[in-house]
Amino acid sequence: VEIYAEGTKSALERFIYEIEHNPPSLSMVISVDVASAKRIDFPMYSEFRILNSEKRSDVITLIPPDVSICDECLRELFDPRDRRYRYPFINCTHCGPRFTIIKSLPYDRHNTTMSGFKMCNDCLKEYNDPSDRRYHAQPNACAVCGPTVWLADKDGNKISTEDPIREAARLLREGNIVAVKGLGGFHLVVDATIDSAVKRLRVRKHRPYKPFALMSPDISKIKAFAEVNTFEERELTSPVRPIVLLKKKESSVISEEVAPFNNYVGVMLPYTPLHYLLLEDFVAVVATSGNRRDEPLSKENDEALDRLHGIADYYLFHNRPIYVRIDDSVLSVHRHRYYFFRRARGFVPLPFVMKDELPSILACGAEEKATFSISKANYVFLSQYLGDVKYLDAYENYISVEKHFEHLFDIRPEVVVYDMHPAYNSTRYAMKYPVSRKIPVQHHFAHFLSCLGDNRFEGRAIGVIMDGTGYGTDGNIWGAEFFVGDYTGFERMGHFEYIPMVGGDVSVREPWKVALGYLWRYLGDEFYKEAGVENILMEGWELVLHALRKRVNVVEVSSCGRLFSGVSALLGVVKNNTFSAQDAMWLEYTASGGRLSSFYDFDVYEDNGVWVVGFSKMWRQILRDKVDGIDTPDIALKFHSTLVEVIVEVVSRIRRTTSVDTVALSGGVFQNRILLESLSERLKRQGFQVLIHHRVPTNDEGVSFGQILAAFGTLSLPIRFM
């Protein structure tokens, strides 16, 4: 923003102070540069004015993310005397859609999806009045001139009704599934207190167990079914309105089908006026992504009719186009700060700010939980969550959003960075990208740097990277890695023992096959005769054993995620996954009911200067505990405790040889609350400085951010954070 201000010296000083220390609620002040202007530069001003925007390639104009309806608009929405009473698209300069409706910059109405709605005289008067809070509010509209909402049946036929939103609410109370068009796409909505409705949604969406998100109209109603502390309430009520993971209360009216086998439930407050109107009389509704499995969020009305056919009973449509689809952000609160599970609406496209100007680089990210990062000047933009790009629709959306970022911010990448895995679609996109300089980055190194950068850490650290899959520099699959390094490179100081896994990525969906690999490696060729293994000898286990013996379609894996899979299957918690990381999530849930009783034995030995962790003793002891009738929750908790001991032991050995005492924890495994909290506490007690994620997701969404930092290091560019 370029401001010409005129006044006395003291008034100008106060004005500058207010901009720096008390800016508008949705602004982000990065720096303030002040210079004296000559009288010839501007005339005497007698009023406040906003001049027409200029499009300049040498300046980056930042775009605000979409935010929830503000308190003033909410008051007007339910005020019968207000001209926008119950108007579902009420907004002002303090709230409403931003990123999802912007086609190009500068951010003026004609460059948004509101361009097709001509303001009426009343709205135009507000828009042009500097004293009005709707002054230059680009989405400004009312019932006379703005978007409208209507209700349709399962075939898209418009239903005649005086109030489509009230009628949709009535249909929800009857147990129907309604697809609701929102800010960045559609939600599939059912009354969360009706067991049969939630079950029907699960069946139709082919989502038997994965937790559903809830939307509840106010904090008091949320507190009736979930525990909410001060910091969680702060995040729930922030303008972002993310989904916050909250501890369930033991008894409530919410259906157990919402989040089965889980101590937590994801809850958000309404963030659009339409949501507030729809939820007036509900305790909570399920508001899950409006898509079929592995597809992007539906954003167009016709698209929703096609993709959600057979799932939705009714559709609540509107005619304000969505230009960029975006999912709801998901986070928990850890040590009074938010901790991302999914970074999207409300946060994107806010950039990370560097002290130095950098070249334009595109980092293409991973394949599951895909994102990309792109830099220009001293900004790094991390995209929203874009799903699993191994699927065509998700991949096409990934490409579309990446091109949109380039267009919005006028970026022409000079360098492209990519994951070393040759089969990732994100890697293929990088290889086809028309630049000559391309830099491969090992998956877990990118995780490591994403945590360092998230914490603005500029030194050398120990990296503890725990996840499911990442292509290693030795051609094996990594996933439980101990590094020492910085932005210029890393040394692999330790890892878990390699275990044979039959079928590669296919076995990720079948944890019982993973368990067979561990048992074959640790108990020998006739492991199936051991007591306690009977429950995982599923149909076809002999073929898996044959493949292990003959090394047919077998990969070597050092993954902590697969260790969770194997133990989960062995304990009978999850033998086949119906959604990503179900085995690990349910094992954590099982462990939450256990009683702590020390930890299992393990081995740490040196192999060619690298510490290797062996779990043969642990697997034998788990089998013995099973045979002895030890409760499964106790075994599960003891397994978690063992992982904590393993990590503390290895990083302590690394510290003794390197004198590095800062530890960065990254990777999807650290979404496990038991592990994250126990390990962080133990490491701190051992005198380590512990870095965990805050602004960047710990899962694969953060990989692209780490990749771009790795590129800066490879190119010997300065890495200094604001």
Short mmCIF file of N, CA and C in Angstrom, two decimals, residues 252-356:
data_model
loop_
_atom_site.label_atom_id
_atom_site.label_comp_id
_atom_site.label_asym_id
_atom_site.label_seq_id
_atom_site.Cartn_x
_atom_site.Cartn_y
_atom_site.Cartn_z
N SER A 252 -22.74 -37.26 24.90
CA SER A 252 -23.30 -36.09 24.24
C SER A 252 -24.34 -36.55 23.25
N VAL A 253 -25.02 -35.60 22.65
CA VAL A 253 -26.05 -35.95 21.67
C VAL A 253 -25.46 -36.22 20.29
N ILE A 254 -24.16 -35.96 20.12
CA ILE A 254 -23.52 -36.17 18.82
C ILE A 254 -23.38 -37.67 18.56
N SER A 255 -23.69 -38.08 17.35
CA SER A 255 -23.59 -39.49 16.98
C SER A 255 -22.16 -40.00 17.11
N GLU A 256 -22.01 -41.19 17.64
CA GLU A 256 -20.68 -41.82 17.72
C GLU A 256 -20.13 -42.12 16.34
N GLU A 257 -21.01 -42.14 15.35
CA GLU A 257 -20.59 -42.40 13.98
C GLU A 257 -19.78 -41.25 13.38
N VAL A 258 -19.78 -40.09 14.02
CA VAL A 258 -19.06 -38.93 13.49
C VAL A 258 -17.56 -39.17 13.50
N ALA A 259 -17.04 -39.71 14.59
CA ALA A 259 -15.59 -39.96 14.70
C ALA A 259 -15.37 -41.23 15.51
N PRO A 260 -15.63 -42.39 14.90
CA PRO A 260 -15.49 -43.65 15.65
C PRO A 260 -14.03 -43.96 15.95
N PHE A 261 -13.81 -44.65 17.08
CA PHE A 261 -12.47 -45.06 17.51
C PHE A 261 -11.52 -43.86 17.56
N ASN A 262 -12.00 -42.80 18.14
CA ASN A 262 -11.22 -41.56 18.21
C ASN A 262 -11.63 -40.78 19.45
N ASN A 263 -10.63 -40.28 20.17
CA ASN A 263 -10.92 -39.45 21.35
C ASN A 263 -11.23 -38.01 20.99
N TYR A 264 -11.00 -37.65 19.73
CA TYR A 264 -11.12 -36.26 19.31
C TYR A 264 -12.15 -36.11 18.21
N VAL A 265 -12.67 -34.91 18.10
CA VAL A 265 -13.58 -34.58 17.03
C VAL A 265 -13.18 -33.23 16.46
N GLY A 266 -13.22 -33.10 15.15
CA GLY A 266 -12.87 -31.84 14.50
C GLY A 266 -14.10 -30.96 14.39
N VAL A 267 -14.00 -29.74 14.92
CA VAL A 267 -15.16 -28.84 14.99
C VAL A 267 -14.77 -27.45 14.49
N MET A 268 -15.69 -26.83 13.76
CA MET A 268 -15.51 -25.43 13.36
C MET A 268 -16.80 -24.67 13.61
N LEU A 269 -16.65 -23.38 13.77
CA LEU A 269 -17.79 -22.48 13.82
C LEU A 269 -18.16 -22.08 12.39
N PRO A 270 -19.39 -21.64 12.16
CA PRO A 270 -19.75 -21.14 10.83
C PRO A 270 -18.84 -19.98 10.43
N TYR A 271 -18.58 -19.85 9.14
CA TYR A 271 -17.73 -18.74 8.70
C TYR A 271 -18.35 -17.94 7.57
N THR A 272 -19.48 -18.37 7.05
CA THR A 272 -20.21 -17.56 6.07
C THR A 272 -21.59 -17.25 6.62
N PRO A 273 -22.21 -16.16 6.16
CA PRO A 273 -23.58 -15.87 6.61
C PRO A 273 -24.54 -16.99 6.26
N LEU A 274 -24.34 -17.65 5.12
CA LEU A 274 -25.20 -18.76 4.74
C LEU A 274 -25.13 -19.87 5.79
N HIS A 275 -23.93 -20.19 6.26
CA HIS A 275 -23.79 -21.22 7.30
C HIS A 275 -24.53 -20.83 8.57
N TYR A 276 -24.40 -19.57 8.97
CA TYR A 276 -25.08 -19.12 10.19
C TYR A 276 -26.60 -19.26 10.06
N LEU A 277 -27.12 -18.91 8.91
CA LEU A 277 -28.56 -19.01 8.69
C LEU A 277 -29.01 -20.47 8.69
N LEU A 278 -28.21 -21.34 8.10
CA LEU A 278 -28.57 -22.75 8.00
C LEU A 278 -28.54 -23.45 9.36
N LEU A 279 -27.61 -23.05 10.23
CA LEU A 279 -27.37 -23.77 11.48
C LEU A 279 -28.11 -23.20 12.69
N GLU A 280 -28.98 -22.24 12.48
CA GLU A 280 -29.65 -21.56 13.60
C GLU A 280 -30.13 -22.50 14.70
N ASP A 281 -30.78 -23.60 14.31
CA ASP A 281 -31.47 -24.44 15.30
C ASP A 281 -30.80 -25.79 15.51
N PHE A 282 -29.53 -25.91 15.14
CA PHE A 282 -28.84 -27.19 15.29
C PHE A 282 -27.81 -27.14 16.42
N VAL A 283 -27.57 -28.30 17.03
CA VAL A 283 -26.43 -28.43 17.94
C VAL A 283 -25.15 -28.47 17.10
N ALA A 284 -25.16 -29.30 16.08
CA ALA A 284 -24.02 -29.41 15.16
C ALA A 284 -24.46 -30.20 13.94
N VAL A 285 -23.81 -29.95 12.83
CA VAL A 285 -24.00 -30.75 11.62
C VAL A 285 -22.66 -31.29 11.19
N VAL A 286 -22.68 -32.44 10.54
CA VAL A 286 -21.50 -32.89 9.81
C VAL A 286 -21.34 -31.96 8.61
N ALA A 287 -20.12 -31.46 8.40
CA ALA A 287 -19.83 -30.62 7.24
C ALA A 287 -18.54 -31.14 6.63
N THR A 288 -18.67 -32.20 5.87
CA THR A 288 -17.49 -32.86 5.29
C THR A 288 -17.32 -32.44 3.83
N SER A 289 -16.13 -32.63 3.32
CA SER A 289 -15.80 -32.19 1.96
C SER A 289 -16.78 -32.76 0.94
N GLY A 290 -17.26 -31.89 0.05
CA GLY A 290 -18.20 -32.29 -1.00
C GLY A 290 -17.46 -32.87 -2.18
N ASN A 291 -17.03 -34.12 -2.03
CA ASN A 291 -16.32 -34.80 -3.12
C ASN A 291 -16.51 -36.30 -2.98
N ARG A 292 -16.17 -37.01 -4.06
CA ARG A 292 -16.05 -38.46 -3.96
C ARG A 292 -14.61 -38.76 -3.56
N ARG A 293 -14.40 -39.96 -3.11
CA ARG A 293 -13.08 -40.36 -2.62
C ARG A 293 -12.00 -40.08 -3.67
N ASP A 294 -10.93 -39.43 -3.21
CA ASP A 294 -9.73 -39.15 -4.01
C ASP A 294 -9.95 -38.08 -5.09
N GLU A 295 -11.10 -37.38 -5.06
CA GLU A 295 -11.34 -36.30 -6.01
C GLU A 295 -11.22 -34.96 -5.30
N PRO A 296 -10.95 -33.89 -6.06
CA PRO A 296 -10.94 -32.56 -5.44
C PRO A 296 -12.34 -32.15 -4.99
N LEU A 297 -12.39 -31.15 -4.15
CA LEU A 297 -13.64 -30.55 -3.70
C LEU A 297 -14.44 -30.05 -4.90
N SER A 298 -15.74 -30.33 -4.92
CA SER A 298 -16.60 -29.78 -5.99
C SER A 298 -16.81 -28.29 -5.75
N LYS A 299 -16.72 -27.48 -6.81
CA LYS A 299 -16.92 -26.04 -6.63
C LYS A 299 -17.98 -25.45 -7.55
N GLU A 300 -18.27 -26.09 -8.67
CA GLU A 300 -19.29 -25.60 -9.58
C GLU A 300 -20.60 -26.36 -9.36
N ASN A 301 -21.72 -25.70 -9.61
CA ASN A 301 -23.02 -26.34 -9.41
C ASN A 301 -23.17 -27.59 -10.26
N ASP A 302 -22.87 -27.50 -11.55
CA ASP A 302 -22.99 -28.66 -12.44
C ASP A 302 -22.02 -29.76 -12.05
N GLU A 303 -20.84 -29.36 -11.63
CA GLU A 303 -19.83 -30.32 -11.18
C GLU A 303 -20.34 -31.09 -9.96
N ALA A 304 -20.94 -30.38 -9.02
CA ALA A 304 -21.49 -31.02 -7.81
C ALA A 304 -22.61 -31.99 -8.17
N LEU A 305 -23.49 -31.58 -9.09
CA LEU A 305 -24.58 -32.47 -9.51
C LEU A 305 -24.04 -33.76 -10.09
N ASP A 306 -22.96 -33.67 -10.83
CA ASP A 306 -22.36 -34.86 -11.44
C ASP A 306 -21.62 -35.70 -10.41
N ARG A 307 -20.73 -35.07 -9.66
CA ARG A 307 -19.85 -35.83 -8.76
C ARG A 307 -20.53 -36.30 -7.49
N LEU A 308 -21.54 -35.56 -7.04
CA LEU A 308 -22.20 -35.92 -5.79
C LEU A 308 -23.53 -36.63 -6.02
N HIS A 309 -23.80 -36.96 -7.29
CA HIS A 309 -25.03 -37.70 -7.60
C HIS A 309 -24.97 -39.07 -6.93
N GLY A 310 -26.04 -39.43 -6.24
CA GLY A 310 -26.06 -40.68 -5.51
C GLY A 310 -25.61 -40.53 -4.07
N ILE A 311 -25.04 -39.37 -3.74
CA ILE A 311 -24.65 -39.09 -2.35
C ILE A 311 -25.64 -38.10 -1.72
N ALA A 312 -25.84 -36.97 -2.39
CA ALA A 312 -26.70 -35.91 -1.84
C ALA A 312 -28.16 -36.16 -2.21
N ASP A 313 -29.05 -35.88 -1.24
CA ASP A 313 -30.50 -35.91 -1.50
C ASP A 313 -30.98 -34.58 -2.06
N TYR A 314 -30.33 -33.50 -1.62
CA TYR A 314 -30.71 -32.15 -2.05
C TYR A 314 -29.44 -31.31 -2.19
N TYR A 315 -29.59 -30.18 -2.89
CA TYR A 315 -28.48 -29.25 -3.11
C TYR A 315 -28.93 -27.84 -2.73
N LEU A 316 -28.10 -27.17 -1.95
CA LEU A 316 -28.31 -25.75 -1.67
C LEU A 316 -27.28 -24.99 -2.49
N PHE A 317 -27.73 -24.46 -3.62
CA PHE A 317 -26.86 -23.81 -4.59
C PHE A 317 -26.83 -22.29 -4.38
N HIS A 318 -25.79 -21.64 -4.89
CA HIS A 318 -25.82 -20.19 -5.10
C HIS A 318 -25.08 -19.88 -6.39
N ASN A 319 -25.18 -18.64 -6.84
CA ASN A 319 -24.62 -18.27 -8.15
C ASN A 319 -23.44 -17.31 -8.05
N ARG A 320 -22.78 -17.26 -6.89
CA ARG A 320 -21.51 -16.54 -6.84
C ARG A 320 -20.41 -17.54 -7.19
N PRO A 321 -19.76 -17.39 -8.34
CA PRO A 321 -18.77 -18.39 -8.76
C PRO A 321 -17.59 -18.46 -7.80
N ILE A 322 -17.08 -19.66 -7.62
CA ILE A 322 -15.85 -19.91 -6.87
C ILE A 322 -14.73 -20.06 -7.90
N TYR A 323 -13.72 -19.22 -7.81
CA TYR A 323 -12.64 -19.30 -8.80
C TYR A 323 -11.56 -20.31 -8.38
N VAL A 324 -11.22 -20.32 -7.08
CA VAL A 324 -10.22 -21.26 -6.58
C VAL A 324 -10.85 -22.10 -5.48
N ARG A 325 -10.84 -23.41 -5.67
CA ARG A 325 -11.38 -24.28 -4.63
C ARG A 325 -10.38 -24.38 -3.48
N ILE A 326 -10.89 -24.47 -2.28
CA ILE A 326 -10.00 -24.58 -1.12
C ILE A 326 -10.74 -25.28 0.02
N ASP A 327 -10.07 -26.23 0.65
CA ASP A 327 -10.65 -26.98 1.77
C ASP A 327 -10.55 -26.19 3.06
N ASP A 328 -11.25 -26.67 4.07
CA ASP A 328 -11.15 -26.07 5.40
C ASP A 328 -9.81 -26.43 6.02
N SER A 329 -9.21 -25.50 6.75
CA SER A 329 -7.98 -25.79 7.48
C SER A 329 -8.30 -26.63 8.71
N VAL A 330 -7.36 -27.51 9.07
CA VAL A 330 -7.52 -28.38 10.23
C VAL A 330 -6.29 -28.24 11.12
N LEU A 331 -6.52 -28.03 12.42
CA LEU A 331 -5.39 -27.88 13.33
C LEU A 331 -5.77 -28.35 14.72
N SER A 332 -4.76 -28.59 15.51
CA SER A 332 -4.95 -28.81 16.95
C SER A 332 -4.15 -27.74 17.67
N VAL A 333 -4.28 -27.69 18.97
CA VAL A 333 -3.50 -26.74 19.76
C VAL A 333 -2.50 -27.53 20.60
N HIS A 334 -1.23 -27.24 20.41
CA HIS A 334 -0.15 -27.91 21.14
C HIS A 334 0.69 -26.84 21.82
N ARG A 335 0.77 -26.91 23.13
CA ARG A 335 1.54 -25.94 23.92
C ARG A 335 1.15 -24.50 23.55
N HIS A 336 -0.15 -24.26 23.53
CA HIS A 336 -0.74 -22.93 23.35
C HIS A 336 -0.61 -22.37 21.93
N ARG A 337 -0.08 -23.17 20.99
CA ARG A 337 0.04 -22.70 19.60
C ARG A 337 -0.67 -23.70 18.69
N TYR A 338 -1.13 -23.20 17.55
CA TYR A 338 -1.79 -24.14 16.64
C TYR A 338 -0.76 -25.03 15.95
N TYR A 339 -1.23 -26.22 15.58
CA TYR A 339 -0.39 -27.27 15.01
C TYR A 339 -1.17 -27.86 13.85
N PHE A 340 -0.71 -27.60 12.63
CA PHE A 340 -1.50 -27.92 11.44
C PHE A 340 -1.60 -29.42 11.15
N PHE A 341 -2.80 -29.83 10.75
CA PHE A 341 -3.01 -31.09 10.07
C PHE A 341 -3.31 -30.82 8.60
N ARG A 342 -3.93 -29.67 8.32
CA ARG A 342 -4.17 -29.25 6.94
C ARG A 342 -4.20 -27.73 6.89
N ARG A 343 -3.38 -27.14 6.02
CA ARG A 343 -3.29 -25.69 5.91
C ARG A 343 -3.97 -25.27 4.61
N ALA A 344 -5.07 -24.53 4.73
CA ALA A 344 -5.83 -24.17 3.54
C ALA A 344 -6.59 -22.86 3.80
N ARG A 345 -7.94 -22.94 3.80
CA ARG A 345 -8.76 -21.73 3.92
C ARG A 345 -8.37 -20.93 5.17
N GLY A 346 -8.28 -19.61 4.96
CA GLY A 346 -7.97 -18.71 6.06
C GLY A 346 -6.50 -18.41 6.24
N PHE A 347 -5.63 -19.26 5.70
CA PHE A 347 -4.18 -19.07 5.82
C PHE A 347 -3.53 -18.85 4.45
N VAL A 348 -4.04 -19.49 3.44
CA VAL A 348 -3.49 -19.35 2.08
C VAL A 348 -4.22 -18.21 1.38
N PRO A 349 -3.48 -17.30 0.70
CA PRO A 349 -2.08 -17.39 0.27
C PRO A 349 -1.12 -16.48 1.05
N LEU A 350 -1.26 -16.35 2.36
CA LEU A 350 -0.30 -15.54 3.11
C LEU A 350 1.10 -16.12 2.96
N PRO A 351 2.10 -15.29 2.70
CA PRO A 351 3.45 -15.80 2.44
C PRO A 351 4.31 -15.90 3.69
N PHE A 352 5.41 -16.60 3.56
CA PHE A 352 6.49 -16.57 4.55
C PHE A 352 7.49 -15.53 4.04
N VAL A 353 7.98 -14.71 4.95
CA VAL A 353 8.77 -13.54 4.55
C VAL A 353 10.24 -13.75 4.90
N MET A 354 11.10 -13.55 3.92
CA MET A 354 12.54 -13.67 4.09
C MET A 354 13.15 -12.26 4.16
N LYS A 355 14.33 -12.17 4.71
CA LYS A 355 15.00 -10.86 4.81
C LYS A 355 15.62 -10.43 3.49
N ASP A 356 15.96 -11.42 2.66
CA ASP A 356 16.69 -11.11 1.44
C ASP A 356 15.83 -11.41 0.21
#
